[in-house]
PDB file of C-alpha atoms in Angstrom:
ATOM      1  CA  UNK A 294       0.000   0.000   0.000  1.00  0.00           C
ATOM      2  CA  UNK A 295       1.149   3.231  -1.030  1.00  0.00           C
ATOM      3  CA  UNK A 296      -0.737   4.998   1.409  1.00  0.00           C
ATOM      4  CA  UNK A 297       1.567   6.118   4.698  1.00  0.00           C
ATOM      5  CA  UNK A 298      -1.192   7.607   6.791  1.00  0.00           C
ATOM      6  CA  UNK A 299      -5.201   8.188   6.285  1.00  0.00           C
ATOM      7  CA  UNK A 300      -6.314   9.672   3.441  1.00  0.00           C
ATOM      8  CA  UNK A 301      -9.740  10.385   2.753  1.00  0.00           C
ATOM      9  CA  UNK A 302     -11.554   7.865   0.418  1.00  0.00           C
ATOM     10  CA  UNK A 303      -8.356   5.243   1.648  1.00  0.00           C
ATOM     11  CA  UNK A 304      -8.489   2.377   4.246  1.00  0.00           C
ATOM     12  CA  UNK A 305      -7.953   3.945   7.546  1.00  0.00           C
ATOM     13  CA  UNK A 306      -8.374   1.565   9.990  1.00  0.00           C
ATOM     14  CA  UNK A 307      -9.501  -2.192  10.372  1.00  0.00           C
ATOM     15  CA  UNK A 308     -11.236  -3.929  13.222  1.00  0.00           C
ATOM     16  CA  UNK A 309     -12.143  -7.793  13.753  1.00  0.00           C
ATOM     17  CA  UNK A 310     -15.178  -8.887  15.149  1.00  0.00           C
ATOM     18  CA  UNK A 311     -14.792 -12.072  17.402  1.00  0.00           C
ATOM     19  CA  UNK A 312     -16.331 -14.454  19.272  1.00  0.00           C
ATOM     20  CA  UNK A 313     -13.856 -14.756  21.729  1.00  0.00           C
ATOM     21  CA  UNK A 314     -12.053 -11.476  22.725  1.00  0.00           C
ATOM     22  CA  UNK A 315      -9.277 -12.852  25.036  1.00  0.00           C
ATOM     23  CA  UNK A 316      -8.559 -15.475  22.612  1.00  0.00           C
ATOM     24  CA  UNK A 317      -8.406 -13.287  20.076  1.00  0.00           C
ATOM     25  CA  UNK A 318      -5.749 -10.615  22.062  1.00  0.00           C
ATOM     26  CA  UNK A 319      -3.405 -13.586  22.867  1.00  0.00           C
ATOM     27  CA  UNK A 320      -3.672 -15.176  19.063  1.00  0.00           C
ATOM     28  CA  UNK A 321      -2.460 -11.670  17.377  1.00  0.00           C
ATOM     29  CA  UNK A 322       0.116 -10.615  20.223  1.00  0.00           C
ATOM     30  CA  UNK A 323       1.928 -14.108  19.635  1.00  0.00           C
ATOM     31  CA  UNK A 324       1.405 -13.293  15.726  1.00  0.00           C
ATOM     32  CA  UNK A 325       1.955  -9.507  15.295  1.00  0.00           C
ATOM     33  CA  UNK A 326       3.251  -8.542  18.926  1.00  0.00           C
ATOM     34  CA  UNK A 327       0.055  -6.362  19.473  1.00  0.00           C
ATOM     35  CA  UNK A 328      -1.050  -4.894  22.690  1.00  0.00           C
ATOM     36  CA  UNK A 329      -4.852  -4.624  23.504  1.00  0.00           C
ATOM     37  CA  UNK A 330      -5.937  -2.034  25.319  1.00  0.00           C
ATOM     38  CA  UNK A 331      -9.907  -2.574  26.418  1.00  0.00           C
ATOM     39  CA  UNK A 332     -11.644   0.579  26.626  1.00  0.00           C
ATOM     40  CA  UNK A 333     -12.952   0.594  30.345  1.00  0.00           C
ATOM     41  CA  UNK A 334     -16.828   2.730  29.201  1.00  0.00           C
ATOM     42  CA  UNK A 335     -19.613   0.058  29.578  1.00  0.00           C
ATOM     43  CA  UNK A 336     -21.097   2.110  26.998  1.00  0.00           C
ATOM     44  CA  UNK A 337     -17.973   1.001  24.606  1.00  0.00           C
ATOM     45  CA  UNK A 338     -18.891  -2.804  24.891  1.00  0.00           C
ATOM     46  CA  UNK A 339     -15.365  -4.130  25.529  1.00  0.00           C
ATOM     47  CA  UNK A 340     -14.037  -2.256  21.977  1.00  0.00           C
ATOM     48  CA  UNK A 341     -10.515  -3.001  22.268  1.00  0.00           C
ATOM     49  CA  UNK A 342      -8.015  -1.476  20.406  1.00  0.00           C
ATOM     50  CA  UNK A 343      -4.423  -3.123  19.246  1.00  0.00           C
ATOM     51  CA  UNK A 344      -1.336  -1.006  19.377  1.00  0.00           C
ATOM     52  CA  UNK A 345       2.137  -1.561  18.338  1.00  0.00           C
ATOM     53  CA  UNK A 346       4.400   0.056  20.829  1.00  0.00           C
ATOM     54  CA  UNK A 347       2.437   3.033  21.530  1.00  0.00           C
ATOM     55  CA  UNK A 348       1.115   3.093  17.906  1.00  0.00           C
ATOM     56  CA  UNK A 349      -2.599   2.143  17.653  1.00  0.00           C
ATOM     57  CA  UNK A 350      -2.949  -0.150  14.701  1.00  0.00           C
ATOM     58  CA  UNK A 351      -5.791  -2.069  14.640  1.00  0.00           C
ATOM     59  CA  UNK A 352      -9.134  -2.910  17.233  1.00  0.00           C
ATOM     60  CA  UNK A 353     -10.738  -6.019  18.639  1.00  0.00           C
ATOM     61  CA  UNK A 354     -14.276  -6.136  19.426  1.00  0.00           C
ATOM     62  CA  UNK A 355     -17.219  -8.578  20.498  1.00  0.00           C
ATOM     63  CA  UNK A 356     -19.998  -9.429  18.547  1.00  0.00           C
ATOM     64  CA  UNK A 357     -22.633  -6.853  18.997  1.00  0.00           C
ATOM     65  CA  UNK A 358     -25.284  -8.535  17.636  1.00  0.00           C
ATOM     66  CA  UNK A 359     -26.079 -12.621  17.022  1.00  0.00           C
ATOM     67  CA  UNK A 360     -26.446 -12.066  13.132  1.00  0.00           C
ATOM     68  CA  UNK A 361     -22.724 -10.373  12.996  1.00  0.00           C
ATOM     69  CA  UNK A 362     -20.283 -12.604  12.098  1.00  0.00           C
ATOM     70  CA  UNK A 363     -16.800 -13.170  12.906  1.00  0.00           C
ATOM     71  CA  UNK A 364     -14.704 -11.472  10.531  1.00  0.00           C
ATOM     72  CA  UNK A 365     -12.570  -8.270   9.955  1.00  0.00           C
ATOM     73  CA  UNK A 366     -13.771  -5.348   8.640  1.00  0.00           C
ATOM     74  CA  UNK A 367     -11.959  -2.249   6.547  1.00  0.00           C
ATOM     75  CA  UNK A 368     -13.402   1.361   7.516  1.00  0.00           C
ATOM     76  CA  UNK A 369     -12.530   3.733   4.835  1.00  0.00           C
ATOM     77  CA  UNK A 370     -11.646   7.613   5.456  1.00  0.00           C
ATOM     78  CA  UNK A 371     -15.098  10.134   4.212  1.00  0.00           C
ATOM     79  CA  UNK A 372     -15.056  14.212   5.327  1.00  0.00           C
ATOM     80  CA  UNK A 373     -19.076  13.673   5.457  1.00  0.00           C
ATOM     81  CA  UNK A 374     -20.290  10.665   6.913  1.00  0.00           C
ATOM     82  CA  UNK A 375     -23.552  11.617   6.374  1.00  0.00           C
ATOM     83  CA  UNK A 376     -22.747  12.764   2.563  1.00  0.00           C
ATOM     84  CA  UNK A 377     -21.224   9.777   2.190  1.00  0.00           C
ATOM     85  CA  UNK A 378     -24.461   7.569   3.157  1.00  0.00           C
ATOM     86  CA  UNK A 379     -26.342   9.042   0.590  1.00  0.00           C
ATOM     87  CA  UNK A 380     -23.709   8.184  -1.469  1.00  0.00           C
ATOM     88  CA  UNK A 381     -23.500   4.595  -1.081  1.00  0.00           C
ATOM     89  CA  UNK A 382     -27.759   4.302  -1.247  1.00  0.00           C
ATOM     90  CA  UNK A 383     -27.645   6.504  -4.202  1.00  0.00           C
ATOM     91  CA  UNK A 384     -25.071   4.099  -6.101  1.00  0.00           C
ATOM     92  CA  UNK A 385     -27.016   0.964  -5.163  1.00  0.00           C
ATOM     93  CA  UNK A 386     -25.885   0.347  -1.284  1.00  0.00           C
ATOM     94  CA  UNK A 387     -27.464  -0.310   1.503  1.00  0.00           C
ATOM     95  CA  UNK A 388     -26.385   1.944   5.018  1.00  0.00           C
ATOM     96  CA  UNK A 389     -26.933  -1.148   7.759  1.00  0.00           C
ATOM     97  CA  UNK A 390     -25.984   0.927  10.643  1.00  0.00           C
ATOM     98  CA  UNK A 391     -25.246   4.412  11.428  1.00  0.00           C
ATOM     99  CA  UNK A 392     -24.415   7.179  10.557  1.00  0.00           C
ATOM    100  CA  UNK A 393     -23.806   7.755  14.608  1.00  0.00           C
ATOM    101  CA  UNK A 394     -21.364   9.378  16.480  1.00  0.00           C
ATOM    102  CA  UNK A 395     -18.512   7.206  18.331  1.00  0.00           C
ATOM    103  CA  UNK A 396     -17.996   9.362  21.671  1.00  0.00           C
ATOM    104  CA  UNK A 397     -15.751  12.390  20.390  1.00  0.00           C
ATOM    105  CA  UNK A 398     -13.786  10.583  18.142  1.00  0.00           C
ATOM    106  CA  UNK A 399     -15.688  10.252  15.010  1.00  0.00           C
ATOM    107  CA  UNK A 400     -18.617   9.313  12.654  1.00  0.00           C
ATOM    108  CA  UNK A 401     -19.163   5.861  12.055  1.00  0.00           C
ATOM    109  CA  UNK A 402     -21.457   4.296   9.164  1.00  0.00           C
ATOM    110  CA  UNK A 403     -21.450   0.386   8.340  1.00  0.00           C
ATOM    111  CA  UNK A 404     -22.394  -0.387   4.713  1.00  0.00           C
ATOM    112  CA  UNK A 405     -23.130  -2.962   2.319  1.00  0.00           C
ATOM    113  CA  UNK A 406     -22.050  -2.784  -1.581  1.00  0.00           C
ATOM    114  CA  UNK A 407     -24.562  -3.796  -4.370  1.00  0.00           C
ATOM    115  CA  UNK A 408     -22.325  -6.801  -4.750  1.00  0.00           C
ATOM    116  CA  UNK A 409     -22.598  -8.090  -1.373  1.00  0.00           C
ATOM    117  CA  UNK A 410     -19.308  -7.067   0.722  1.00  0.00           C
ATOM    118  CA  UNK A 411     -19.743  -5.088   4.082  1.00  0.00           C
ATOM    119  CA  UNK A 412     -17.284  -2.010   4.767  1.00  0.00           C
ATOM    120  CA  UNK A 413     -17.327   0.999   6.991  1.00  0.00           C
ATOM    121  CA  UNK A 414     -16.529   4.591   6.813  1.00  0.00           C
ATOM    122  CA  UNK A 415     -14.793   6.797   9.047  1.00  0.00           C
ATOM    123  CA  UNK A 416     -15.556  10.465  10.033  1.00  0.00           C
ATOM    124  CA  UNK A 417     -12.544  11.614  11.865  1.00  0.00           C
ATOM    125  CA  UNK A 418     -12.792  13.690  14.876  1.00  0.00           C
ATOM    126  CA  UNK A 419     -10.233  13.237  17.390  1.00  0.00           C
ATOM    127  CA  UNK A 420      -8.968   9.719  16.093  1.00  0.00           C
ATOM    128  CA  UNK A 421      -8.129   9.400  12.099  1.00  0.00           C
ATOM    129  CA  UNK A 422      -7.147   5.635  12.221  1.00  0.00           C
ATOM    130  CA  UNK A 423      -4.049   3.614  12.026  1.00  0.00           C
ATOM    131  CA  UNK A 424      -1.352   5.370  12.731  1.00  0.00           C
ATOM    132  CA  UNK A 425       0.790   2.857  10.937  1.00  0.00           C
ATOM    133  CA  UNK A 426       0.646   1.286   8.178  1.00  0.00           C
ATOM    134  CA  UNK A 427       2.962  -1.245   6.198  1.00  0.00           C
ATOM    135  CA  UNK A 428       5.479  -1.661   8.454  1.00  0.00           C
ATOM    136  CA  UNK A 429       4.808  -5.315  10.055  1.00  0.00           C
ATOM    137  CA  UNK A 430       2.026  -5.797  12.129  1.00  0.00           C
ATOM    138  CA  UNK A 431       0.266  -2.841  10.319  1.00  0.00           C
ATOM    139  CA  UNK A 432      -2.325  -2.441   7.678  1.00  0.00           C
ATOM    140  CA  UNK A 433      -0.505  -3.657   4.642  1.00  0.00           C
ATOM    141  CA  UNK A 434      -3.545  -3.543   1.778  1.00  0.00           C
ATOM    142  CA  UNK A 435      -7.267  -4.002   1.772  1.00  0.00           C
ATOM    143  CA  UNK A 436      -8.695  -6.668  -1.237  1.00  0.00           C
ATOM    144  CA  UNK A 437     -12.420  -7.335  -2.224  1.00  0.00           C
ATOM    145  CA  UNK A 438     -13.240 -10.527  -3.038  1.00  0.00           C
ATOM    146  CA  UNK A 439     -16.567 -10.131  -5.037  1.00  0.00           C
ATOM    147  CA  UNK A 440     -19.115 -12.333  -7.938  1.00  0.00           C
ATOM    148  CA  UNK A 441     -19.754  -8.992  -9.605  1.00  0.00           C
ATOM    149  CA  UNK A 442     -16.456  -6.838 -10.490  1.00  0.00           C
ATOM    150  CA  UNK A 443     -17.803  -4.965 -12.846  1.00  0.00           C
ATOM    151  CA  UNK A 444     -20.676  -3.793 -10.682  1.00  0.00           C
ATOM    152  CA  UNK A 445     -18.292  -3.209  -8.032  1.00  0.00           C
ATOM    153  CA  UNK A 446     -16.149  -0.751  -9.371  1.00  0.00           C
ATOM    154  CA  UNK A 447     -18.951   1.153 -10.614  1.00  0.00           C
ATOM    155  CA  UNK A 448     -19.945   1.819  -7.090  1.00  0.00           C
ATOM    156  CA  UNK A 449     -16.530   2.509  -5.754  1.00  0.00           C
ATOM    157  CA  UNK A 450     -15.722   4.986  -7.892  1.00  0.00           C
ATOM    158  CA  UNK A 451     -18.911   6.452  -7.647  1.00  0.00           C
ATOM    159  CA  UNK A 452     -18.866   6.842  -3.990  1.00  0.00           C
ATOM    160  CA  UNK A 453     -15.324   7.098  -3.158  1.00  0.00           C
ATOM    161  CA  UNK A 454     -13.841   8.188  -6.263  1.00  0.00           C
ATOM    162  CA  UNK A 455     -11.297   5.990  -6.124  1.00  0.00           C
ATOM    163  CA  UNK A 456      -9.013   5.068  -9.296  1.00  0.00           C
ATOM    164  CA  UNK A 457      -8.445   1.781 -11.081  1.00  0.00           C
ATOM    165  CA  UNK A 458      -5.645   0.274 -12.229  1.00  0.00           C
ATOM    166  CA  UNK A 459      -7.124  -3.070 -14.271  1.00  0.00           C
ATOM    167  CA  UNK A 460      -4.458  -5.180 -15.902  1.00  0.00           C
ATOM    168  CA  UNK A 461      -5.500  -9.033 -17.519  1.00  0.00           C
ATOM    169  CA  UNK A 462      -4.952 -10.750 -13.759  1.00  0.00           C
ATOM    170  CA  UNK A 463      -5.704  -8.019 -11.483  1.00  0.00           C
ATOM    171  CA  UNK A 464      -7.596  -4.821 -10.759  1.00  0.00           C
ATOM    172  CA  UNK A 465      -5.712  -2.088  -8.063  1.00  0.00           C
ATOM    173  CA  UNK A 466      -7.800   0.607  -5.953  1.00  0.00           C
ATOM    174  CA  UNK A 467      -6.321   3.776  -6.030  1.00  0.00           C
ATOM    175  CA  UNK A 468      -6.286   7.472  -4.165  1.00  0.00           C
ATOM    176  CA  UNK A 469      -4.504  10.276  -5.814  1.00  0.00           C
ATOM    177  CA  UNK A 470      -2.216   7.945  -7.695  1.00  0.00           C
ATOM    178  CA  UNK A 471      -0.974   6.037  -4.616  1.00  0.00           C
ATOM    179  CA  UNK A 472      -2.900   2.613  -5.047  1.00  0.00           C
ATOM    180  CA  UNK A 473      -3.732   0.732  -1.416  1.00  0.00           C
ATOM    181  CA  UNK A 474      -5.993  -2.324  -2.716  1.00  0.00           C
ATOM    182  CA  UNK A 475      -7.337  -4.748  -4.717  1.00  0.00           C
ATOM    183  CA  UNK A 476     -10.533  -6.844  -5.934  1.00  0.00           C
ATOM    184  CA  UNK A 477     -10.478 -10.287  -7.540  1.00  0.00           C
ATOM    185  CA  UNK A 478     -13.370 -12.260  -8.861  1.00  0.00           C
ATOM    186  CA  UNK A 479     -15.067 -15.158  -7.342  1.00  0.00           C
ATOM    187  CA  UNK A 480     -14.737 -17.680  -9.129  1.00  0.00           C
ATOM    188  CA  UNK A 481     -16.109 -21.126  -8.817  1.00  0.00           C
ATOM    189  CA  UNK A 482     -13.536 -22.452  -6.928  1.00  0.00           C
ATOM    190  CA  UNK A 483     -14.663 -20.121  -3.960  1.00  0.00           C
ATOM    191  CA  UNK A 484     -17.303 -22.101  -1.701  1.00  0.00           C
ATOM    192  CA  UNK A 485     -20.872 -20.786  -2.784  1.00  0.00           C
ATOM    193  CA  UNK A 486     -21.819 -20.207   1.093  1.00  0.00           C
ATOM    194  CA  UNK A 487     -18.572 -17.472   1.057  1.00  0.00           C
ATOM    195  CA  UNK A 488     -19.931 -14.200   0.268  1.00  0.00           C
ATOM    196  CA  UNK A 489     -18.442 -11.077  -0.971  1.00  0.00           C
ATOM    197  CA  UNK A 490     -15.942  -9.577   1.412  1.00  0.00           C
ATOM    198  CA  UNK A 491     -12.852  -7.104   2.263  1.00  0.00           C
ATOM    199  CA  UNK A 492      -9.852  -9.026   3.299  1.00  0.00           C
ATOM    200  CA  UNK A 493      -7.233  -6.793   5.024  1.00  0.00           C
ATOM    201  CA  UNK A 494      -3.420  -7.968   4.381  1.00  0.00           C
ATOM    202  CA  UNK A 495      -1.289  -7.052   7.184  1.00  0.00           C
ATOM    203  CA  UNK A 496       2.383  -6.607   6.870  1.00  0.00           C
ATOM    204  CA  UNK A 497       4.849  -8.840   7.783  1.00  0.00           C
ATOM    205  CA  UNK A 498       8.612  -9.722   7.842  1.00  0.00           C
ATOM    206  CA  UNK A 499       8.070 -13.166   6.788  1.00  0.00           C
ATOM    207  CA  UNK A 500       5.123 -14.708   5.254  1.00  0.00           C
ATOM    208  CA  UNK A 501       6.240 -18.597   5.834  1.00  0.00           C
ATOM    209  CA  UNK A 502       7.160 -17.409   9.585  1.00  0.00           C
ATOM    210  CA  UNK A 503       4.018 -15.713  10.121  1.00  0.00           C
ATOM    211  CA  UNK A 504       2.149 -18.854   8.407  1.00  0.00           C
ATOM    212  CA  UNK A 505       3.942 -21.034  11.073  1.00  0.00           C
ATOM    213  CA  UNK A 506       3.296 -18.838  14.379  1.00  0.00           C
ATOM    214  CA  UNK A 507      -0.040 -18.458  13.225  1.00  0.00           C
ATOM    215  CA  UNK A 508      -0.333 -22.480  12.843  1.00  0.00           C
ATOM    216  CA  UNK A 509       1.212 -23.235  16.086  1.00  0.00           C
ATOM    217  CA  UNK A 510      -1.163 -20.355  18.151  1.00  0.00           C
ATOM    218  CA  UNK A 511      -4.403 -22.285  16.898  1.00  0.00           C
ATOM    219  CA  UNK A 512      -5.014 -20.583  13.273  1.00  0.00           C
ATOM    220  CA  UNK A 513      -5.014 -22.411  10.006  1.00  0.00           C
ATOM    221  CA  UNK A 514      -3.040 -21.364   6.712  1.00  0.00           C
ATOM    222  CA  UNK A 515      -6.250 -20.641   3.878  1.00  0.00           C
ATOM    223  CA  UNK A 516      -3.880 -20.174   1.000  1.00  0.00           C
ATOM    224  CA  UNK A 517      -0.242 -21.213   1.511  1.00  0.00           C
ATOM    225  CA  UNK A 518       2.734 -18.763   0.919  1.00  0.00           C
ATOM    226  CA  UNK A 519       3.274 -17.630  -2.128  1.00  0.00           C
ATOM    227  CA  UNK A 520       4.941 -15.401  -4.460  1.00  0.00           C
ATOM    228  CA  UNK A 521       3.752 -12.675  -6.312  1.00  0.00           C
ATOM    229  CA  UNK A 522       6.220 -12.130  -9.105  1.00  0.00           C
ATOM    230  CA  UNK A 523       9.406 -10.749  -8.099  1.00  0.00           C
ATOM    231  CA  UNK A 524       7.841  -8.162  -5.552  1.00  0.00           C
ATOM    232  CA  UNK A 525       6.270  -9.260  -2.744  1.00  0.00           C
ATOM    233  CA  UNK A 526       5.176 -13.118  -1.043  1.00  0.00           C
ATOM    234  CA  UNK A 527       1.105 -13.238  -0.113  1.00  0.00           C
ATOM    235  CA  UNK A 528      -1.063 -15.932   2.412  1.00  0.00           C
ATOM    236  CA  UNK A 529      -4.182 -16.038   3.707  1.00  0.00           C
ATOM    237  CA  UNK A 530      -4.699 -16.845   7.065  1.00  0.00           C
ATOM    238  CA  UNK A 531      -7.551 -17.913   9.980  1.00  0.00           C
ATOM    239  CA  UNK A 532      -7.575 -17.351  13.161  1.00  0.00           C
ATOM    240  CA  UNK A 533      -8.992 -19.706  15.688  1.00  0.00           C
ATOM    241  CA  UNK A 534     -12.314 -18.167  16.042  1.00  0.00           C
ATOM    242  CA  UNK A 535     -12.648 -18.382  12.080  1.00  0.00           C
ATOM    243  CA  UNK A 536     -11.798 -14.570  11.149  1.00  0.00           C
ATOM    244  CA  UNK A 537      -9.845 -14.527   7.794  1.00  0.00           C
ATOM    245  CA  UNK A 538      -7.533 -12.033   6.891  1.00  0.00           C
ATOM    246  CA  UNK A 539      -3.959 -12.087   4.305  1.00  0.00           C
ATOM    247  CA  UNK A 540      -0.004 -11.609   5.629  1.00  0.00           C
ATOM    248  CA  UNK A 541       2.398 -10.300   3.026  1.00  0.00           C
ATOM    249  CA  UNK A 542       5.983  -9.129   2.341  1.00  0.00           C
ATOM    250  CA  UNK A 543       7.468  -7.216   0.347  1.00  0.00           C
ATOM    251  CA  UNK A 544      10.444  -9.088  -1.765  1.00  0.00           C
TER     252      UNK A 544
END
């Protein structure tokens, strides 16, 4: 990801909903090093948030409702969250929650694409994300896995305004030139009961070392290590409650 810091219209933070909090805190500290800090408000329903040194990075959460499922999630940086929510029902979206204000630190809508993948957008107030991204253990690149591509980028770019850089095996999100993502088509070999999603890659030293601490803390490799040409090695991971998310490297 070209993208050093939030931008708006670019991934700005990413947070995993979980089934098991505690398990969850120990899995990525053993994986990334991360430190969880649980917000002590009742009213912020055990939100946790992930820091690298004294770098927030990332959040843990539980599951607010029984219909959420366990997964992470990729907010995306809007001035307007409000604007923005027309936005996404006027290109074909659905809002599902929000647009409601997190304490003083932002505006926070949850949305679903006309293809079927859930995101979220950020309106900065006193907290505008990550504040680190691609070193390891930090936001690396966000990916959409989706049936309908074409459909999909119509909406993107209509909402966010986001570039594309297509090429025959692979289309690249862009802001301002500096691309942070990616989408590939669902194809038959992806399970039918898997639906549309945004898969956050996280940065890492070592792709086959992460694969292996990740194996040995309870997780399970999805797609081994691999490389990518001659710039950077991919996998896709699970951790033990089931959330999936990628690990890469550059070369």
């Amino acid at each position: 990801m070209k993208l050093d810091e939030p931008v708006t219209g670019g991934p700005c933070w990413t947070e995993l909903g979980t089934s098991d909090l505690e398990g969850a805190k120990r899995f990525y500290a053993e994986l990334f090093g991360w430190r969880a800090e649980t917000d002590p408000r009742q009213e912020a329903g055990g939100y946790s948030v992930a820091h690298l040194g004294e770098v927030a990075v990332a959040a843990l959460s539980p599951l607010y409702q029984e219909s959420q499922p366990v997964a992470w999630n990729v907010s995306f940086a809007v001035r307007d969250a409000d604007e923005s929510a027309g936005k996404v029902t006027a290109a074909g979206g659905t809002v599902l929650l929000g647009p409601m204000d997190v304490f003083d630190v932002g505006r926070f809508t949850v949305a679903i694409d006309p293809t079927g993948a859930v995101f979220q957008m950020w309106q900065a107030r006193s907290f505008p994300g990550a504040g680190l991204f691609n070193a390891p253990g930090s936001l690396g690149w966000v990916e959409l896995l989706t049936r309908a591509p074409e459909r999909a980028v119509d909406f993107y770019t209509t909402v966010f305004g986001w570039s594309v850089n297509a090429s025959e095996h692979y289309t690249q999100w862009g802001v301002d030139g500096a691309d942070f993502g990616g989408m590939t088509a669902m194809d038959d070999t992806f399970p039918h009961e898997v639906p549309p999603h945004w898969l956050p890659y996280f940065a890492v030293a070592d792709v086959d070392g992460a694969a292996a601490t990740a194996t040995a803390a309870g997780g399970t490799v999805l797609m081994e290590p691999r490389s990518v040409g001659d710039v950077r090695r991919i996998g896709v991971l699970r951790d033990p409650q089931g959330a999936m998310f990628g690990v890469y490297a550059e070369a």
